[in-house]
C-alpha positions as YAML, in Angstrom:
chain: A
units: angstrom
residues:
- id: 1
  name: MET
  ca: [19.69, 133.30, -14.15]
- id: 2
  name: LYS
  ca: [16.80, 135.80, -14.34]
- id: 3
  name: LYS
  ca: [16.29, 134.85, -17.97]
- id: 4
  name: ASP
  ca: [16.12, 131.14, -17.03]
- id: 5
  name: ILE
  ca: [13.65, 131.85, -14.22]
- id: 6
  name: LYS
  ca: [11.42, 133.86, -16.55]
- id: 7
  name: SER
  ca: [11.56, 131.09, -19.16]
- id: 8
  name: THR
  ca: [10.67, 128.41, -16.62]
- id: 9
  name: THR
  ca: [7.86, 130.53, -15.18]
- id: 10
  name: ARG
  ca: [6.43, 131.10, -18.66]
- id: 11
  name: GLN
  ca: [6.61, 127.37, -19.52]
- id: 12
  name: LEU
  ca: [4.97, 126.38, -16.24]
- id: 13
  name: HIS
  ca: [2.23, 129.00, -16.72]
- id: 14
  name: ASN
  ca: [1.47, 127.76, -20.25]
- id: 15
  name: PHE
  ca: [1.33, 124.18, -19.01]
- id: 16
  name: ASN
  ca: [-0.99, 125.03, -16.11]
- id: 17
  name: GLN
  ca: [-3.26, 127.00, -18.46]
- id: 18
  name: ASN
  ca: [-3.42, 123.97, -20.80]
- id: 19
  name: LYS
  ca: [-1.86, 126.04, -23.57]
- id: 20
  name: THR
  ca: [0.71, 123.30, -24.06]
- id: 21
  name: ALA
  ca: [1.26, 119.70, -23.00]
- id: 22
  name: LYS
  ca: [5.03, 120.17, -23.03]
- id: 23
  name: LYS
  ca: [6.76, 120.07, -19.67]
- id: 24
  name: ILE
  ca: [9.66, 122.23, -18.49]
- id: 25
  name: ASP
  ca: [12.91, 122.26, -20.46]
- id: 26
  name: ILE
  ca: [15.63, 120.71, -18.34]
- id: 27
  name: ILE
  ca: [18.70, 121.94, -20.19]
- id: 28
  name: TYR
  ca: [20.10, 124.94, -18.29]
- id: 29
  name: PRO
  ca: [23.64, 126.27, -17.80]
- id: 30
  name: ASP
  ca: [23.29, 126.00, -14.02]
- id: 31
  name: ARG
  ca: [23.28, 122.43, -12.69]
- id: 32
  name: HIS
  ca: [21.18, 123.27, -9.63]
- id: 33
  name: PHE
  ca: [18.56, 125.02, -11.72]
- id: 34
  name: GLU
  ca: [18.49, 122.00, -14.05]
- id: 35
  name: GLU
  ca: [17.83, 119.74, -11.05]
- id: 36
  name: LEU
  ca: [15.00, 122.05, -9.98]
- id: 37
  name: ALA
  ca: [13.44, 121.79, -13.45]
- id: 38
  name: LYS
  ca: [13.66, 118.00, -13.27]
- id: 39
  name: GLU
  ca: [11.88, 117.98, -9.90]
- id: 40
  name: ILE
  ca: [9.17, 120.29, -11.27]
- id: 41
  name: ASN
  ca: [8.60, 117.83, -14.13]
- id: 42
  name: ASN
  ca: [8.49, 114.93, -11.65]
- id: 43
  name: GLN
  ca: [5.84, 116.78, -9.66]
- id: 44
  name: ILE
  ca: [3.89, 117.41, -12.86]
- id: 45
  name: ASP
  ca: [3.95, 113.66, -13.59]
- id: 46
  name: LEU
  ca: [2.76, 112.84, -10.06]
- id: 47
  name: THR
  ca: [-0.05, 115.39, -10.32]
- id: 48
  name: LYS
  ca: [-1.19, 113.96, -13.66]
- id: 49
  name: GLN
  ca: [-1.17, 110.44, -12.23]
- id: 50
  name: ALA
  ca: [-3.20, 111.56, -9.21]
- id: 51
  name: GLU
  ca: [-5.72, 113.27, -11.50]
- id: 52
  name: ALA
  ca: [-6.03, 110.12, -13.61]
- id: 53
  name: VAL
  ca: [-6.65, 108.00, -10.50]
- id: 54
  name: LYS
  ca: [-9.20, 110.54, -9.26]
- id: 55
  name: ARG
  ca: [-11.06, 110.48, -12.60]
- id: 56
  name: SER
  ca: [-11.04, 106.70, -12.63]
- id: 57
  name: THR
  ca: [-12.35, 106.55, -9.05]
- id: 58
  name: GLU
  ca: [-15.07, 109.10, -9.80]
- id: 59
  name: ASN
  ca: [-16.15, 107.20, -12.91]
- id: 60
  name: GLU
  ca: [-16.23, 103.93, -10.97]
- id: 61
  name: LEU
  ca: [-18.31, 105.57, -8.25]
- id: 62
  name: LYS
  ca: [-20.74, 106.95, -10.83]
- id: 63
  name: ARG
  ca: [-21.10, 103.51, -12.39]
- id: 64
  name: ALA
  ca: [-21.64, 101.92, -8.97]
- id: 65
  name: ILE
  ca: [-24.31, 104.49, -8.08]
- id: 66
  name: SER
  ca: [-25.99, 103.98, -11.46]
- id: 67
  name: HIS
  ca: [-26.03, 100.19, -11.03]
- id: 68
  name: ILE
  ca: [-27.28, 100.18, -7.45]
- id: 69
  name: SER
  ca: [-29.92, 102.79, -8.31]
- id: 70
  name: HIS
  ca: [-31.18, 100.56, -11.11]
- id: 71
  name: ASP
  ca: [-31.13, 97.41, -8.97]
- id: 72
  name: ILE
  ca: [-32.91, 99.17, -6.09]
- id: 73
  name: ARG
  ca: [-35.51, 100.72, -8.38]
- id: 74
  name: THR
  ca: [-36.60, 97.36, -9.82]
- id: 75
  name: PRO
  ca: [-37.77, 95.68, -6.56]
- id: 76
  name: LEU
  ca: [-39.07, 99.00, -5.19]
- id: 77
  name: THR
  ca: [-41.24, 99.49, -8.28]
- id: 78
  name: SER
  ca: [-42.56, 95.95, -7.87]
- id: 79
  name: ILE
  ca: [-43.31, 96.48, -4.17]
- id: 80
  name: LEU
  ca: [-45.13, 99.77, -4.74]
- id: 81
  name: GLY
  ca: [-47.08, 98.35, -7.66]
- id: 82
  name: TYR
  ca: [-48.35, 95.35, -5.75]
- id: 83
  name: ILE
  ca: [-49.18, 97.46, -2.71]
- id: 84
  name: GLN
  ca: [-51.46, 99.54, -4.95]
- id: 85
  name: LEU
  ca: [-53.10, 96.36, -6.19]
- id: 86
  name: LEU
  ca: [-53.65, 95.21, -2.60]
- id: 87
  name: GLU
  ca: [-55.55, 98.43, -1.88]
- id: 88
  name: SER
  ca: [-58.24, 97.35, -4.31]
- id: 89
  name: ASP
  ca: [-61.42, 95.89, -2.81]
- id: 90
  name: GLU
  ca: [-62.04, 93.75, -5.87]
- id: 91
  name: ILE
  ca: [-59.20, 91.24, -5.56]
- id: 92
  name: SER
  ca: [-59.70, 87.76, -4.08]
- id: 93
  name: SER
  ca: [-57.97, 86.41, -0.99]
- id: 94
  name: GLU
  ca: [-55.91, 84.10, -3.21]
- id: 95
  name: MET
  ca: [-54.68, 87.02, -5.28]
- id: 96
  name: LYS
  ca: [-53.85, 88.92, -2.10]
- id: 97
  name: LYS
  ca: [-51.68, 86.02, -0.92]
- id: 98
  name: GLU
  ca: [-49.93, 85.95, -4.29]
- id: 99
  name: TYR
  ca: [-49.29, 89.70, -4.24]
- id: 100
  name: ILE
  ca: [-48.00, 89.58, -0.65]
- id: 101
  name: GLU
  ca: [-45.62, 86.77, -1.58]
- id: 102
  name: THR
  ca: [-44.31, 88.83, -4.51]
- id: 103
  name: ILE
  ca: [-43.80, 91.81, -2.20]
- id: 104
  name: LYS
  ca: [-41.88, 89.62, 0.26]
- id: 105
  name: ASN
  ca: [-39.63, 88.31, -2.51]
- id: 106
  name: SER
  ca: [-38.92, 91.81, -3.82]
- id: 107
  name: ALA
  ca: [-38.20, 93.09, -0.31]
- id: 108
  name: GLY
  ca: [-35.87, 90.15, 0.26]
- id: 109
  name: ARG
  ca: [-33.96, 90.93, -2.94]
- id: 110
  name: LEU
  ca: [-33.66, 94.56, -1.87]
- id: 111
  name: LYS
  ca: [-32.37, 93.55, 1.56]
- id: 112
  name: ILE
  ca: [-29.70, 91.25, 0.08]
- id: 113
  name: LEU
  ca: [-28.58, 93.93, -2.37]
- id: 114
  name: LEU
  ca: [-28.16, 96.57, 0.32]
- id: 115
  name: GLU
  ca: [-26.37, 94.15, 2.66]
- id: 116
  name: ASP
  ca: [-23.94, 93.09, -0.09]
- id: 117
  name: PHE
  ca: [-23.26, 96.67, -1.13]
- id: 118
  name: PHE
  ca: [-22.63, 97.69, 2.48]
- id: 119
  name: GLU
  ca: [-20.37, 94.68, 3.05]
- id: 120
  name: LEU
  ca: [-18.32, 95.45, -0.08]
- id: 121
  name: SER
  ca: [-17.92, 99.10, 0.92]
- id: 122
  name: ILE
  ca: [-16.63, 98.01, 4.36]
- id: 123
  name: ILE
  ca: [-14.26, 95.38, 2.97]
- id: 124
  name: GLU
  ca: [-12.69, 97.84, 0.53]
- id: 125
  name: GLN
  ca: [-11.71, 100.25, 3.29]
- id: 126
  name: ALA
  ca: [-7.95, 100.44, 3.84]
- id: 127
  name: ASP
  ca: [-8.27, 99.67, 7.56]
- id: 128
  name: TYR
  ca: [-10.59, 96.66, 7.16]
- id: 129
  name: PRO
  ca: [-9.59, 94.34, 10.03]
- id: 130
  name: LEU
  ca: [-8.43, 90.77, 9.46]
- id: 131
  name: THR
  ca: [-7.78, 88.22, 12.18]
- id: 132
  name: MET
  ca: [-5.08, 85.93, 10.82]
- id: 133
  name: GLU
  ca: [-4.70, 82.60, 12.57]
- id: 134
  name: ARG
  ca: [-3.04, 79.26, 11.95]
- id: 135
  name: VAL
  ca: [-5.66, 76.70, 10.90]
- id: 136
  name: LYS
  ca: [-6.06, 73.35, 9.21]
- id: 137
  name: PHE
  ca: [-7.09, 74.75, 5.86]
- id: 138
  name: ASN
  ca: [-8.48, 71.52, 4.42]
- id: 139
  name: VAL
  ca: [-10.77, 71.14, 7.46]
- id: 140
  name: LEU
  ca: [-11.89, 74.78, 7.14]
- id: 141
  name: ILE
  ca: [-12.89, 74.27, 3.49]
- id: 142
  name: ILE
  ca: [-14.83, 71.09, 4.32]
- id: 143
  name: GLU
  ca: [-16.68, 72.89, 7.12]
- id: 144
  name: ALA
  ca: [-17.57, 75.73, 4.75]
- id: 145
  name: LEU
  ca: [-18.97, 73.24, 2.21]
- id: 146
  name: PHE
  ca: [-21.15, 71.38, 4.74]
- id: 147
  name: GLY
  ca: [-23.65, 74.23, 4.82]
- id: 148
  name: PHE
  ca: [-24.57, 73.72, 1.15]
- id: 149
  name: TYR
  ca: [-25.80, 70.13, 1.43]
- id: 150
  name: GLU
  ca: [-29.48, 71.06, 1.13]
- id: 151
  name: GLU
  ca: [-28.89, 73.53, -1.69]
- id: 152
  name: PHE
  ca: [-27.06, 70.92, -3.73]
- id: 153
  name: ASN
  ca: [-29.96, 68.53, -3.15]
- id: 154
  name: ARG
  ca: [-32.56, 71.10, -4.22]
- id: 155
  name: LYS
  ca: [-30.71, 71.61, -7.49]
- id: 156
  name: ASN
  ca: [-30.19, 67.85, -7.94]
- id: 157
  name: ILE
  ca: [-26.44, 68.40, -8.04]
- id: 158
  name: GLU
  ca: [-24.05, 65.80, -6.66]
- id: 159
  name: PRO
  ca: [-20.79, 67.73, -6.34]
- id: 160
  name: GLU
  ca: [-17.37, 66.18, -6.83]
- id: 161
  name: ILE
  ca: [-15.29, 67.19, -3.82]
- id: 162
  name: HIS
  ca: [-11.56, 66.52, -3.74]
- id: 163
  name: ILE
  ca: [-9.99, 67.65, -0.45]
- id: 164
  name: PRO
  ca: [-6.68, 66.18, 0.78]
- id: 165
  name: ASP
  ca: [-6.80, 64.16, 4.00]
- id: 166
  name: ASN
  ca: [-3.38, 65.43, 5.09]
- id: 167
  name: ASP
  ca: [-3.51, 68.62, 7.10]
- id: 168
  name: ILE
  ca: [-2.70, 71.81, 5.18]
- id: 169
  name: MET
  ca: [-1.67, 74.44, 7.71]
- id: 170
  name: MET
  ca: [-2.39, 78.05, 6.69]
- id: 171
  name: MET
  ca: [-2.40, 81.56, 8.17]
- id: 172
  name: VAL
  ca: [-5.77, 83.02, 7.15]
- id: 173
  name: ASP
  ca: [-8.79, 84.90, 8.40]
- id: 174
  name: THR
  ca: [-11.29, 82.04, 8.81]
- id: 175
  name: SER
  ca: [-14.41, 84.19, 8.42]
- id: 176
  name: ALA
  ca: [-13.00, 85.74, 5.23]
- id: 177
  name: VAL
  ca: [-12.19, 82.31, 3.79]
- id: 178
  name: ARG
  ca: [-15.69, 81.05, 4.60]
- id: 179
  name: ARG
  ca: [-17.21, 84.11, 2.92]
- id: 180
  name: VAL
  ca: [-15.12, 83.57, -0.21]
- id: 181
  name: VAL
  ca: [-16.08, 79.89, -0.39]
- id: 182
  name: GLU
  ca: [-19.73, 80.72, 0.27]
- id: 183
  name: ASN
  ca: [-19.88, 83.28, -2.53]
- id: 184
  name: LEU
  ca: [-18.15, 81.02, -5.05]
- id: 185
  name: VAL
  ca: [-20.26, 77.96, -4.21]
- id: 186
  name: VAL
  ca: [-23.49, 79.98, -4.30]
- id: 187
  name: ASN
  ca: [-22.46, 81.28, -7.72]
- id: 188
  name: ALA
  ca: [-21.65, 77.76, -8.93]
- id: 189
  name: ILE
  ca: [-24.95, 76.30, -7.69]
- id: 190
  name: ARG
  ca: [-26.97, 79.22, -9.03]
- id: 191
  name: TYR
  ca: [-25.64, 79.11, -12.58]
- id: 192
  name: SER
  ca: [-24.52, 75.51, -13.03]
- id: 193
  name: THR
  ca: [-26.19, 73.61, -15.84]
- id: 194
  name: GLY
  ca: [-24.81, 70.29, -14.60]
- id: 195
  name: ASN
  ca: [-21.96, 69.34, -12.33]
- id: 196
  name: VAL
  ca: [-19.98, 71.22, -9.68]
- id: 197
  name: ILE
  ca: [-16.40, 70.28, -8.80]
- id: 198
  name: VAL
  ca: [-14.53, 71.51, -5.71]
- id: 199
  name: GLN
  ca: [-10.81, 70.77, -5.56]
- id: 200
  name: LEU
  ca: [-8.15, 71.82, -3.04]
- id: 201
  name: GLU
  ca: [-4.47, 71.33, -3.85]
- id: 202
  name: LYS
  ca: [-1.23, 72.25, -2.11]
- id: 203
  name: TYR
  ca: [1.76, 73.22, -4.23]
- id: 204
  name: ASP
  ca: [5.32, 74.19, -3.23]
- id: 205
  name: THR
  ca: [4.54, 77.83, -2.51]
- id: 206
  name: THR
  ca: [0.77, 78.13, -2.79]
- id: 207
  name: VAL
  ca: [-2.51, 76.49, -1.87]
- id: 208
  name: GLN
  ca: [-5.15, 76.54, -4.58]
- id: 209
  name: LEU
  ca: [-8.92, 76.14, -4.35]
- id: 210
  name: ARG
  ca: [-10.73, 75.45, -7.63]
- id: 211
  name: ILE
  ca: [-14.54, 75.54, -7.92]
- id: 212
  name: SER
  ca: [-15.88, 74.53, -11.33]
- id: 213
  name: ASN
  ca: [-19.33, 74.33, -12.84]
- id: 214
  name: THR
  ca: [-20.81, 73.87, -16.28]
- id: 215
  name: VAL
  ca: [-22.28, 76.99, -17.91]
- id: 216
  name: ASP
  ca: [-24.14, 77.99, -21.05]
- id: 217
  name: GLU
  ca: [-23.44, 80.99, -23.29]
- id: 218
  name: LEU
  ca: [-20.54, 82.46, -21.30]
- id: 219
  name: SER
  ca: [-18.04, 84.48, -23.34]
- id: 220
  name: GLU
  ca: [-14.46, 85.67, -22.83]
- id: 221
  name: HIS
  ca: [-15.91, 89.15, -22.35]
- id: 222
  name: ASP
  ca: [-18.02, 87.84, -19.46]
- id: 223
  name: LEU
  ca: [-14.92, 86.17, -18.03]
- id: 224
  name: ASN
  ca: [-13.00, 89.47, -17.99]
- id: 225
  name: GLN
  ca: [-15.87, 91.43, -16.41]
- id: 226
  name: MET
  ca: [-17.32, 89.03, -13.85]
- id: 227
  name: PHE
  ca: [-15.31, 90.41, -10.91]
- id: 228
  name: ASP
  ca: [-16.55, 93.95, -11.61]
- id: 229
  name: ARG
  ca: [-19.21, 95.38, -9.33]
- id: 230
  name: PHE
  ca: [-22.80, 94.61, -10.35]
- id: 231
  name: TYR
  ca: [-21.74, 92.72, -13.47]
- id: 232
  name: LYS
  ca: [-24.12, 89.96, -14.45]
- id: 233
  name: ALA
  ca: [-23.26, 87.73, -17.38]
- id: 234
  name: ASP
  ca: [-26.96, 87.26, -18.13]
- id: 235
  name: GLN
  ca: [-28.77, 90.53, -17.49]
- id: 236
  name: THR
  ca: [-32.12, 88.84, -18.09]
- id: 237
  name: ARG
  ca: [-31.75, 86.78, -14.89]
- id: 238
  name: MET
  ca: [-32.38, 89.75, -12.64]
- id: 239
  name: GLY
  ca: [-33.58, 87.65, -9.72]
- id: 240
  name: LYS
  ca: [-30.40, 85.58, -9.51]
- id: 241
  name: GLY
  ca: [-28.08, 87.63, -7.36]
- id: 242
  name: THR
  ca: [-26.82, 91.16, -6.86]
- id: 243
  name: GLY
  ca: [-23.69, 91.06, -9.01]
- id: 244
  name: LEU
  ca: [-21.62, 91.74, -5.86]
- id: 245
  name: GLY
  ca: [-20.74, 88.22, -4.70]
- id: 246
  name: LEU
  ca: [-17.63, 87.85, -6.85]
- id: 247
  name: PRO
  ca: [-16.32, 91.40, -6.19]
- id: 248
  name: ILE
  ca: [-16.70, 90.70, -2.44]
- id: 249
  name: ALA
  ca: [-14.73, 87.46, -2.85]
- id: 250
  name: LYS
  ca: [-12.03, 89.28, -4.84]
- id: 251
  name: SER
  ca: [-11.69, 92.05, -2.24]
- id: 252
  name: LEU
  ca: [-11.38, 89.53, 0.59]
- id: 253
  name: MET
  ca: [-8.75, 87.53, -1.30]
- id: 254
  name: GLU
  ca: [-6.73, 90.68, -1.91]
- id: 255
  name: LYS
  ca: [-6.98, 91.59, 1.78]
- id: 256
  name: MET
  ca: [-5.46, 88.18, 2.58]
- id: 257
  name: ASN
  ca: [-2.68, 88.80, 0.02]
- id: 258
  name: GLY
  ca: [-4.20, 86.10, -2.15]
- id: 259
  name: SER
  ca: [-5.60, 86.18, -5.66]
- id: 260
  name: ILE
  ca: [-8.70, 85.03, -7.49]
- id: 261
  name: TYR
  ca: [-9.31, 84.60, -11.20]
- id: 262
  name: ALA
  ca: [-11.50, 82.64, -13.58]
- id: 263
  name: GLU
  ca: [-10.86, 80.27, -16.47]
- id: 264
  name: LEU
  ca: [-13.26, 79.12, -19.16]
- id: 265
  name: GLU
  ca: [-12.69, 75.93, -21.13]
- id: 266
  name: GLU
  ca: [-15.51, 75.04, -23.49]
- id: 267
  name: ASN
  ca: [-18.56, 75.10, -21.19]
- id: 268
  name: GLN
  ca: [-16.66, 74.65, -17.91]
- id: 269
  name: LEU
  ca: [-16.15, 77.74, -15.73]
- id: 270
  name: THR
  ca: [-13.53, 77.48, -12.99]
- id: 271
  name: MET
  ca: [-12.97, 79.97, -10.18]
- id: 272
  name: ILE
  ca: [-9.44, 79.72, -8.81]
- id: 273
  name: CYS
  ca: [-8.32, 81.08, -5.43]
- id: 274
  name: GLU
  ca: [-4.66, 81.07, -4.47]
- id: 275
  name: TRP
  ca: [-3.09, 81.67, -1.08]
- id: 276
  name: ARG
  ca: [0.59, 81.63, -0.17]
- id: 277
  name: SER
  ca: [1.33, 78.53, 1.88]
- id: 278
  name: LEU
  ca: [2.28, 78.79, 5.53]
- id: 279
  name: THR
  ca: [5.78, 77.45, 4.76]
- id: 280
  name: THR
  ca: [6.37, 80.25, 2.27]
- id: 281
  name: MET
  ca: [5.17, 82.91, 4.73]
- id: 282
  name: LEU
  ca: [7.43, 81.58, 7.48]
- id: 283
  name: HIS
  ca: [10.39, 81.24, 5.12]
- id: 284
  name: PRO
  ca: [10.04, 83.95, 2.45]
- id: 285
  name: ASN
  ca: [13.44, 83.12, 0.94]
- id: 286
  name: SER
  ca: [12.61, 79.48, 0.36]
- id: 287
  name: SER
  ca: [12.23, 78.33, -3.21]
...
C-alpha cells in the first residue's frame, strides 16, 4: 500500500509540475485505492475543463475590450478633432454649424455603443429577470413592426409582411420579444439592398419568425460570425451600427429558451427565430 501511495503521489506531482500529461494509473491491487485513482483522474479532467473555459472567457473578454476600445476611440477622436477646429477664430459660421453637427453625430454614435454594450452585459447575467406572460404572439409581432413605418418609407422599402390572422398564444417576455424584433428589423432595413420580408408561422411544436432582406457581398464566413460581439460584415461601414444588435437578440432568445440563426441563399439573408409553442410547454410529452 505504501508503495502504491508513493507511486500515485509521484505521478500526481509530475502531472501538476507539467512534467507529463499522463494521468494517474488506475490499475492497483486494492479495489478501493483503484477507485480513489479514478476519482483523482476525474477531478483532473474537471480542472482541465474549468481552465479551458476560463481561458476562453478571458480571451473573449480581451476581444470585447479591444473592440469596444476601438469603437469608442473613433468617435472620440472625431469629437476632439472638431472641437479643436471650433476653437479657431478663422472658421465661418457655416463651417461651425457643420462641425457641430459632426460632433453631435459622433456623440450619438458613442451613446448608442455604450448603451448597447451595457444592455448586453446586463442581459448575459445569469439572474437577468424575465417576465413571462401568455400573449397573442401574432398581435405582439404586428405591434412591434408598426414602429418602423417611417423608417421603411425613408428607405423606399415596401416590406412583405405575412402574419397569420388566427391567434397564436405564447408564453414570452413581451419586452424581450419586441427588442429582438426591433434589432432584426433595424438590421434588415440598414443593410437591405432591396426588399424586406417578415413572416410568422406556427408549426406543431414551434413558432418561427423569419425576417429576410437582400444583401450584397455577404459570405458564409460572415454568416457564421454575425452573432459574435462587435462583428460587422462590412468593416468599412463604421457608421452603420455597433455590431451588438444581433448578439443582444441572440442572448434574449436564449434567455427565453428559444434560438436564433441565419441562412443565406444567393443574395437573400434570412434571420430565423424559433420559440417553443405554448401547447408544447403545457404538454411537454406531446408529439
